[in-house]
């Protein structure tokens, strides 16, 4: 039986495309795997980044960060959401809130190790309405509080076709909470 790193939802081996299976079955850098597939260096586009103060404000403010990974030609490869407390170490805060480099690449460039704890894989909708793969995990950087990461992948790059169907399968997709259509450029 194939192994999977997902905690809930769809196991990696349930997808027809070998790259989709590899991407979902590994906890290595998403950016590096996407760059290898596309043969190009991806760019970060910051969509929104802010601190949200809980109500009542007895807790610390939390980061809400929405980004896209894009090819140099402008193709959106993934849409990402990062939530959590800012790291206590200033260097890590600067990396996590950086405006130019994808998070995994920035951590690696600084020699900082990370650990990803998969939470699950599901289906959602890409802005054009096609079925897309969505992955959730906790990102642990040193002794800092984990960050929640949600990635939604462009189905032209990370096909969502189930292993037991044809490419024009119309599997119903979950559209909550990752409806990112308002992020369209």
PDB file of C-alpha atoms in Angstrom:
ATOM      1  CA  UNK A   1       0.000   0.000   0.000  1.00  0.00           C
ATOM      2  CA  UNK A   2       1.454   3.449  -0.952  1.00  0.00           C
ATOM      3  CA  UNK A   3       2.364   5.683   1.943  1.00  0.00           C
ATOM      4  CA  UNK A   4       1.027   9.183   2.366  1.00  0.00           C
ATOM      5  CA  UNK A   5       1.898  12.175   4.465  1.00  0.00           C
ATOM      6  CA  UNK A   6      -1.637  13.497   4.665  1.00  0.00           C
ATOM      7  CA  UNK A   7      -3.450  13.448   7.964  1.00  0.00           C
ATOM      8  CA  UNK A   8      -6.967  13.726   6.560  1.00  0.00           C
ATOM      9  CA  UNK A   9      -8.690  13.947   3.231  1.00  0.00           C
ATOM     10  CA  UNK A  10      -7.420  12.578  -0.046  1.00  0.00           C
ATOM     11  CA  UNK A  11      -4.220  10.484   0.040  1.00  0.00           C
ATOM     12  CA  UNK A  12      -1.470  11.418  -2.420  1.00  0.00           C
ATOM     13  CA  UNK A  13      -1.722   8.074  -4.236  1.00  0.00           C
ATOM     14  CA  UNK A  14      -5.347   8.854  -5.169  1.00  0.00           C
ATOM     15  CA  UNK A  15      -4.228  11.287  -7.896  1.00  0.00           C
ATOM     16  CA  UNK A  16      -3.425  10.177 -11.458  1.00  0.00           C
ATOM     17  CA  UNK A  17      -0.579  12.595 -12.139  1.00  0.00           C
ATOM     18  CA  UNK A  18       2.845  11.427 -10.858  1.00  0.00           C
ATOM     19  CA  UNK A  19       3.949  14.992 -10.067  1.00  0.00           C
ATOM     20  CA  UNK A  20       0.794  15.667  -8.041  1.00  0.00           C
ATOM     21  CA  UNK A  21       1.439  12.472  -6.079  1.00  0.00           C
ATOM     22  CA  UNK A  22       5.082  13.433  -5.423  1.00  0.00           C
ATOM     23  CA  UNK A  23       4.236  17.005  -4.418  1.00  0.00           C
ATOM     24  CA  UNK A  24       1.547  15.892  -1.985  1.00  0.00           C
ATOM     25  CA  UNK A  25       3.491  12.915  -0.668  1.00  0.00           C
ATOM     26  CA  UNK A  26       6.561  14.869   0.367  1.00  0.00           C
ATOM     27  CA  UNK A  27       7.080  17.453   3.059  1.00  0.00           C
ATOM     28  CA  UNK A  28       9.947  19.185   1.238  1.00  0.00           C
ATOM     29  CA  UNK A  29       9.832  22.714  -0.165  1.00  0.00           C
ATOM     30  CA  UNK A  30       6.773  23.234  -2.351  1.00  0.00           C
ATOM     31  CA  UNK A  31       8.478  26.072  -4.223  1.00  0.00           C
ATOM     32  CA  UNK A  32      11.518  23.957  -5.119  1.00  0.00           C
ATOM     33  CA  UNK A  33       9.320  21.119  -6.407  1.00  0.00           C
ATOM     34  CA  UNK A  34       7.186  23.498  -8.501  1.00  0.00           C
ATOM     35  CA  UNK A  35      10.298  25.217  -9.892  1.00  0.00           C
ATOM     36  CA  UNK A  36      11.783  21.869 -10.869  1.00  0.00           C
ATOM     37  CA  UNK A  37       8.588  20.877 -12.672  1.00  0.00           C
ATOM     38  CA  UNK A  38       8.312  24.185 -14.535  1.00  0.00           C
ATOM     39  CA  UNK A  39      12.021  24.686 -15.174  1.00  0.00           C
ATOM     40  CA  UNK A  40      11.894  28.278 -13.968  1.00  0.00           C
ATOM     41  CA  UNK A  41      12.372  30.319 -10.810  1.00  0.00           C
ATOM     42  CA  UNK A  42       9.031  31.333  -9.302  1.00  0.00           C
ATOM     43  CA  UNK A  43       8.302  34.817  -8.043  1.00  0.00           C
ATOM     44  CA  UNK A  44       6.321  35.866  -5.012  1.00  0.00           C
ATOM     45  CA  UNK A  45       3.376  38.206  -5.364  1.00  0.00           C
ATOM     46  CA  UNK A  46       2.114  39.534  -2.050  1.00  0.00           C
ATOM     47  CA  UNK A  47      -1.670  39.893  -2.168  1.00  0.00           C
ATOM     48  CA  UNK A  48      -2.354  40.847   1.440  1.00  0.00           C
ATOM     49  CA  UNK A  49      -0.439  40.871   4.689  1.00  0.00           C
ATOM     50  CA  UNK A  50      -1.701  42.173   8.002  1.00  0.00           C
ATOM     51  CA  UNK A  51      -1.792  41.572  11.717  1.00  0.00           C
ATOM     52  CA  UNK A  52      -5.160  40.778  13.209  1.00  0.00           C
ATOM     53  CA  UNK A  53      -5.775  41.524  16.874  1.00  0.00           C
ATOM     54  CA  UNK A  54      -8.178  39.032  18.458  1.00  0.00           C
ATOM     55  CA  UNK A  55     -11.319  40.248  20.195  1.00  0.00           C
ATOM     56  CA  UNK A  56     -11.003  40.409  23.136  1.00  0.00           C
ATOM     57  CA  UNK A  57      -7.354  41.427  22.700  1.00  0.00           C
ATOM     58  CA  UNK A  58      -6.091  39.119  25.442  1.00  0.00           C
ATOM     59  CA  UNK A  59      -3.998  37.189  22.919  1.00  0.00           C
ATOM     60  CA  UNK A  60      -1.197  38.244  20.605  1.00  0.00           C
ATOM     61  CA  UNK A  61      -1.905  39.574  17.143  1.00  0.00           C
ATOM     62  CA  UNK A  62      -1.793  36.975  14.353  1.00  0.00           C
ATOM     63  CA  UNK A  63      -0.377  37.239  10.872  1.00  0.00           C
ATOM     64  CA  UNK A  64      -2.713  36.821   7.904  1.00  0.00           C
ATOM     65  CA  UNK A  65      -0.652  36.555   4.717  1.00  0.00           C
ATOM     66  CA  UNK A  66      -1.939  35.815   1.215  1.00  0.00           C
ATOM     67  CA  UNK A  67       0.547  35.265  -1.582  1.00  0.00           C
ATOM     68  CA  UNK A  68       0.844  33.821  -5.048  1.00  0.00           C
ATOM     69  CA  UNK A  69       3.718  32.000  -6.675  1.00  0.00           C
ATOM     70  CA  UNK A  70       4.041  33.065 -10.315  1.00  0.00           C
ATOM     71  CA  UNK A  71       6.238  32.280 -13.268  1.00  0.00           C
ATOM     72  CA  UNK A  72       8.234  35.166 -14.801  1.00  0.00           C
ATOM     73  CA  UNK A  73       5.562  35.216 -17.531  1.00  0.00           C
ATOM     74  CA  UNK A  74       2.846  35.819 -14.924  1.00  0.00           C
ATOM     75  CA  UNK A  75       1.230  32.370 -14.702  1.00  0.00           C
ATOM     76  CA  UNK A  76      -0.182  31.903 -11.201  1.00  0.00           C
ATOM     77  CA  UNK A  77       1.114  28.526 -10.021  1.00  0.00           C
ATOM     78  CA  UNK A  78      -0.259  28.547  -6.470  1.00  0.00           C
ATOM     79  CA  UNK A  79      -2.234  30.706  -4.082  1.00  0.00           C
ATOM     80  CA  UNK A  80      -1.189  30.539  -0.466  1.00  0.00           C
ATOM     81  CA  UNK A  81      -2.510  31.528   2.921  1.00  0.00           C
ATOM     82  CA  UNK A  82      -0.295  31.686   6.029  1.00  0.00           C
ATOM     83  CA  UNK A  83      -1.819  32.236   9.474  1.00  0.00           C
ATOM     84  CA  UNK A  84      -0.256  32.364  12.908  1.00  0.00           C
ATOM     85  CA  UNK A  85       1.701  34.253  15.523  1.00  0.00           C
ATOM     86  CA  UNK A  86       4.731  36.160  14.366  1.00  0.00           C
ATOM     87  CA  UNK A  87       7.991  34.500  15.394  1.00  0.00           C
ATOM     88  CA  UNK A  88       9.678  35.890  18.482  1.00  0.00           C
ATOM     89  CA  UNK A  89      13.066  36.051  16.732  1.00  0.00           C
ATOM     90  CA  UNK A  90      13.294  39.226  14.628  1.00  0.00           C
ATOM     91  CA  UNK A  91      15.224  37.481  11.832  1.00  0.00           C
ATOM     92  CA  UNK A  92      12.441  34.906  11.460  1.00  0.00           C
ATOM     93  CA  UNK A  93       9.751  37.599  11.536  1.00  0.00           C
ATOM     94  CA  UNK A  94      11.520  39.361   8.661  1.00  0.00           C
ATOM     95  CA  UNK A  95      11.673  36.135   6.672  1.00  0.00           C
ATOM     96  CA  UNK A  96       8.035  35.146   7.352  1.00  0.00           C
ATOM     97  CA  UNK A  97       6.792  38.613   6.333  1.00  0.00           C
ATOM     98  CA  UNK A  98       9.270  39.114   3.473  1.00  0.00           C
ATOM     99  CA  UNK A  99       7.984  40.835   0.365  1.00  0.00           C
ATOM    100  CA  UNK A 100      10.119  39.243  -2.341  1.00  0.00           C
ATOM    101  CA  UNK A 101      11.033  35.610  -1.629  1.00  0.00           C
ATOM    102  CA  UNK A 102       8.782  32.580  -1.124  1.00  0.00           C
ATOM    103  CA  UNK A 103       8.906  31.438   2.502  1.00  0.00           C
ATOM    104  CA  UNK A 104      10.577  28.045   1.970  1.00  0.00           C
ATOM    105  CA  UNK A 105      13.274  29.511  -0.281  1.00  0.00           C
ATOM    106  CA  UNK A 106      13.938  32.379   2.160  1.00  0.00           C
ATOM    107  CA  UNK A 107      14.306  29.965   5.092  1.00  0.00           C
ATOM    108  CA  UNK A 108      16.692  27.760   3.106  1.00  0.00           C
ATOM    109  CA  UNK A 109      18.766  30.775   2.024  1.00  0.00           C
ATOM    110  CA  UNK A 110      19.278  31.649   5.685  1.00  0.00           C
ATOM    111  CA  UNK A 111      20.142  28.044   6.588  1.00  0.00           C
ATOM    112  CA  UNK A 112      17.036  27.734   8.752  1.00  0.00           C
ATOM    113  CA  UNK A 113      15.446  24.309   8.956  1.00  0.00           C
ATOM    114  CA  UNK A 114      11.726  23.827   8.944  1.00  0.00           C
ATOM    115  CA  UNK A 115       9.375  20.951   9.600  1.00  0.00           C
ATOM    116  CA  UNK A 116       5.992  20.470   7.967  1.00  0.00           C
ATOM    117  CA  UNK A 117       3.206  18.517   9.618  1.00  0.00           C
ATOM    118  CA  UNK A 118       0.590  17.585   7.006  1.00  0.00           C
ATOM    119  CA  UNK A 119      -3.003  18.279   7.993  1.00  0.00           C
ATOM    120  CA  UNK A 120      -4.732  17.154   4.837  1.00  0.00           C
ATOM    121  CA  UNK A 121      -5.432  17.345   1.135  1.00  0.00           C
ATOM    122  CA  UNK A 122      -8.758  18.191  -0.455  1.00  0.00           C
ATOM    123  CA  UNK A 123     -10.227  19.603  -3.638  1.00  0.00           C
ATOM    124  CA  UNK A 124     -11.332  23.174  -4.178  1.00  0.00           C
ATOM    125  CA  UNK A 125     -11.922  25.468  -7.144  1.00  0.00           C
ATOM    126  CA  UNK A 126      -9.379  27.480  -9.072  1.00  0.00           C
ATOM    127  CA  UNK A 127     -10.717  30.954 -10.061  1.00  0.00           C
ATOM    128  CA  UNK A 128     -11.689  29.691 -13.530  1.00  0.00           C
ATOM    129  CA  UNK A 129     -13.920  27.059 -11.884  1.00  0.00           C
ATOM    130  CA  UNK A 130     -11.756  24.011 -12.552  1.00  0.00           C
ATOM    131  CA  UNK A 131     -11.094  21.521  -9.795  1.00  0.00           C
ATOM    132  CA  UNK A 132      -7.835  22.204  -7.960  1.00  0.00           C
ATOM    133  CA  UNK A 133      -5.786  20.469  -5.283  1.00  0.00           C
ATOM    134  CA  UNK A 134      -5.619  22.140  -1.883  1.00  0.00           C
ATOM    135  CA  UNK A 135      -3.095  21.166   0.803  1.00  0.00           C
ATOM    136  CA  UNK A 136      -2.918  22.217   4.469  1.00  0.00           C
ATOM    137  CA  UNK A 137      -0.045  21.815   6.907  1.00  0.00           C
ATOM    138  CA  UNK A 138       1.625  23.253   9.982  1.00  0.00           C
ATOM    139  CA  UNK A 139       5.006  24.829   9.373  1.00  0.00           C
ATOM    140  CA  UNK A 140       7.360  24.665  12.322  1.00  0.00           C
ATOM    141  CA  UNK A 141      10.431  26.876  12.322  1.00  0.00           C
ATOM    142  CA  UNK A 142      12.726  26.078  15.234  1.00  0.00           C
ATOM    143  CA  UNK A 143      11.021  26.518  18.589  1.00  0.00           C
ATOM    144  CA  UNK A 144       8.531  29.105  17.295  1.00  0.00           C
ATOM    145  CA  UNK A 145       4.762  28.585  17.335  1.00  0.00           C
ATOM    146  CA  UNK A 146       3.691  26.748  14.164  1.00  0.00           C
ATOM    147  CA  UNK A 147       2.241  28.601  11.208  1.00  0.00           C
ATOM    148  CA  UNK A 148      -0.855  27.248   9.439  1.00  0.00           C
ATOM    149  CA  UNK A 149      -0.308  27.062   5.666  1.00  0.00           C
ATOM    150  CA  UNK A 150      -2.932  26.447   3.003  1.00  0.00           C
ATOM    151  CA  UNK A 151      -1.845  26.026  -0.619  1.00  0.00           C
ATOM    152  CA  UNK A 152      -4.147  25.953  -3.632  1.00  0.00           C
ATOM    153  CA  UNK A 153      -2.483  24.736  -6.834  1.00  0.00           C
ATOM    154  CA  UNK A 154      -3.179  25.729 -10.421  1.00  0.00           C
ATOM    155  CA  UNK A 155      -4.621  22.562 -12.010  1.00  0.00           C
ATOM    156  CA  UNK A 156      -2.646  23.233 -15.205  1.00  0.00           C
ATOM    157  CA  UNK A 157       0.512  22.666 -13.134  1.00  0.00           C
ATOM    158  CA  UNK A 158      -0.714  20.273 -10.422  1.00  0.00           C
ATOM    159  CA  UNK A 159      -3.514  18.217 -12.009  1.00  0.00           C
ATOM    160  CA  UNK A 160      -6.357  17.230  -9.693  1.00  0.00           C
ATOM    161  CA  UNK A 161      -7.456  14.245 -11.759  1.00  0.00           C
ATOM    162  CA  UNK A 162      -8.250  11.222  -9.574  1.00  0.00           C
ATOM    163  CA  UNK A 163      -6.262   8.058 -10.298  1.00  0.00           C
ATOM    164  CA  UNK A 164      -9.426   6.136 -11.185  1.00  0.00           C
ATOM    165  CA  UNK A 165     -10.847   8.604 -13.730  1.00  0.00           C
ATOM    166  CA  UNK A 166     -10.183  10.390 -16.981  1.00  0.00           C
ATOM    167  CA  UNK A 167      -8.789  13.941 -17.244  1.00  0.00           C
ATOM    168  CA  UNK A 168     -12.253  15.414 -17.853  1.00  0.00           C
ATOM    169  CA  UNK A 169     -13.587  14.094 -14.564  1.00  0.00           C
ATOM    170  CA  UNK A 170     -15.953  16.532 -12.866  1.00  0.00           C
ATOM    171  CA  UNK A 171     -15.423  15.529  -9.266  1.00  0.00           C
ATOM    172  CA  UNK A 172     -17.325  17.928  -6.983  1.00  0.00           C
ATOM    173  CA  UNK A 173     -14.982  20.226  -5.093  1.00  0.00           C
ATOM    174  CA  UNK A 174     -15.117  21.808  -1.685  1.00  0.00           C
ATOM    175  CA  UNK A 175     -15.124  25.580  -2.138  1.00  0.00           C
ATOM    176  CA  UNK A 176     -14.737  26.564   1.507  1.00  0.00           C
ATOM    177  CA  UNK A 177     -12.712  28.095   3.081  1.00  0.00           C
ATOM    178  CA  UNK A 178     -10.208  28.427   0.239  1.00  0.00           C
ATOM    179  CA  UNK A 179     -12.334  30.317  -2.292  1.00  0.00           C
ATOM    180  CA  UNK A 180      -9.609  32.589  -3.601  1.00  0.00           C
ATOM    181  CA  UNK A 181     -11.415  33.974  -6.642  1.00  0.00           C
ATOM    182  CA  UNK A 182     -11.208  37.469  -5.175  1.00  0.00           C
ATOM    183  CA  UNK A 183      -7.420  37.218  -5.509  1.00  0.00           C
ATOM    184  CA  UNK A 184      -7.554  37.315  -9.286  1.00  0.00           C
ATOM    185  CA  UNK A 185      -5.003  39.669 -10.754  1.00  0.00           C
TER     186      UNK A 185
END
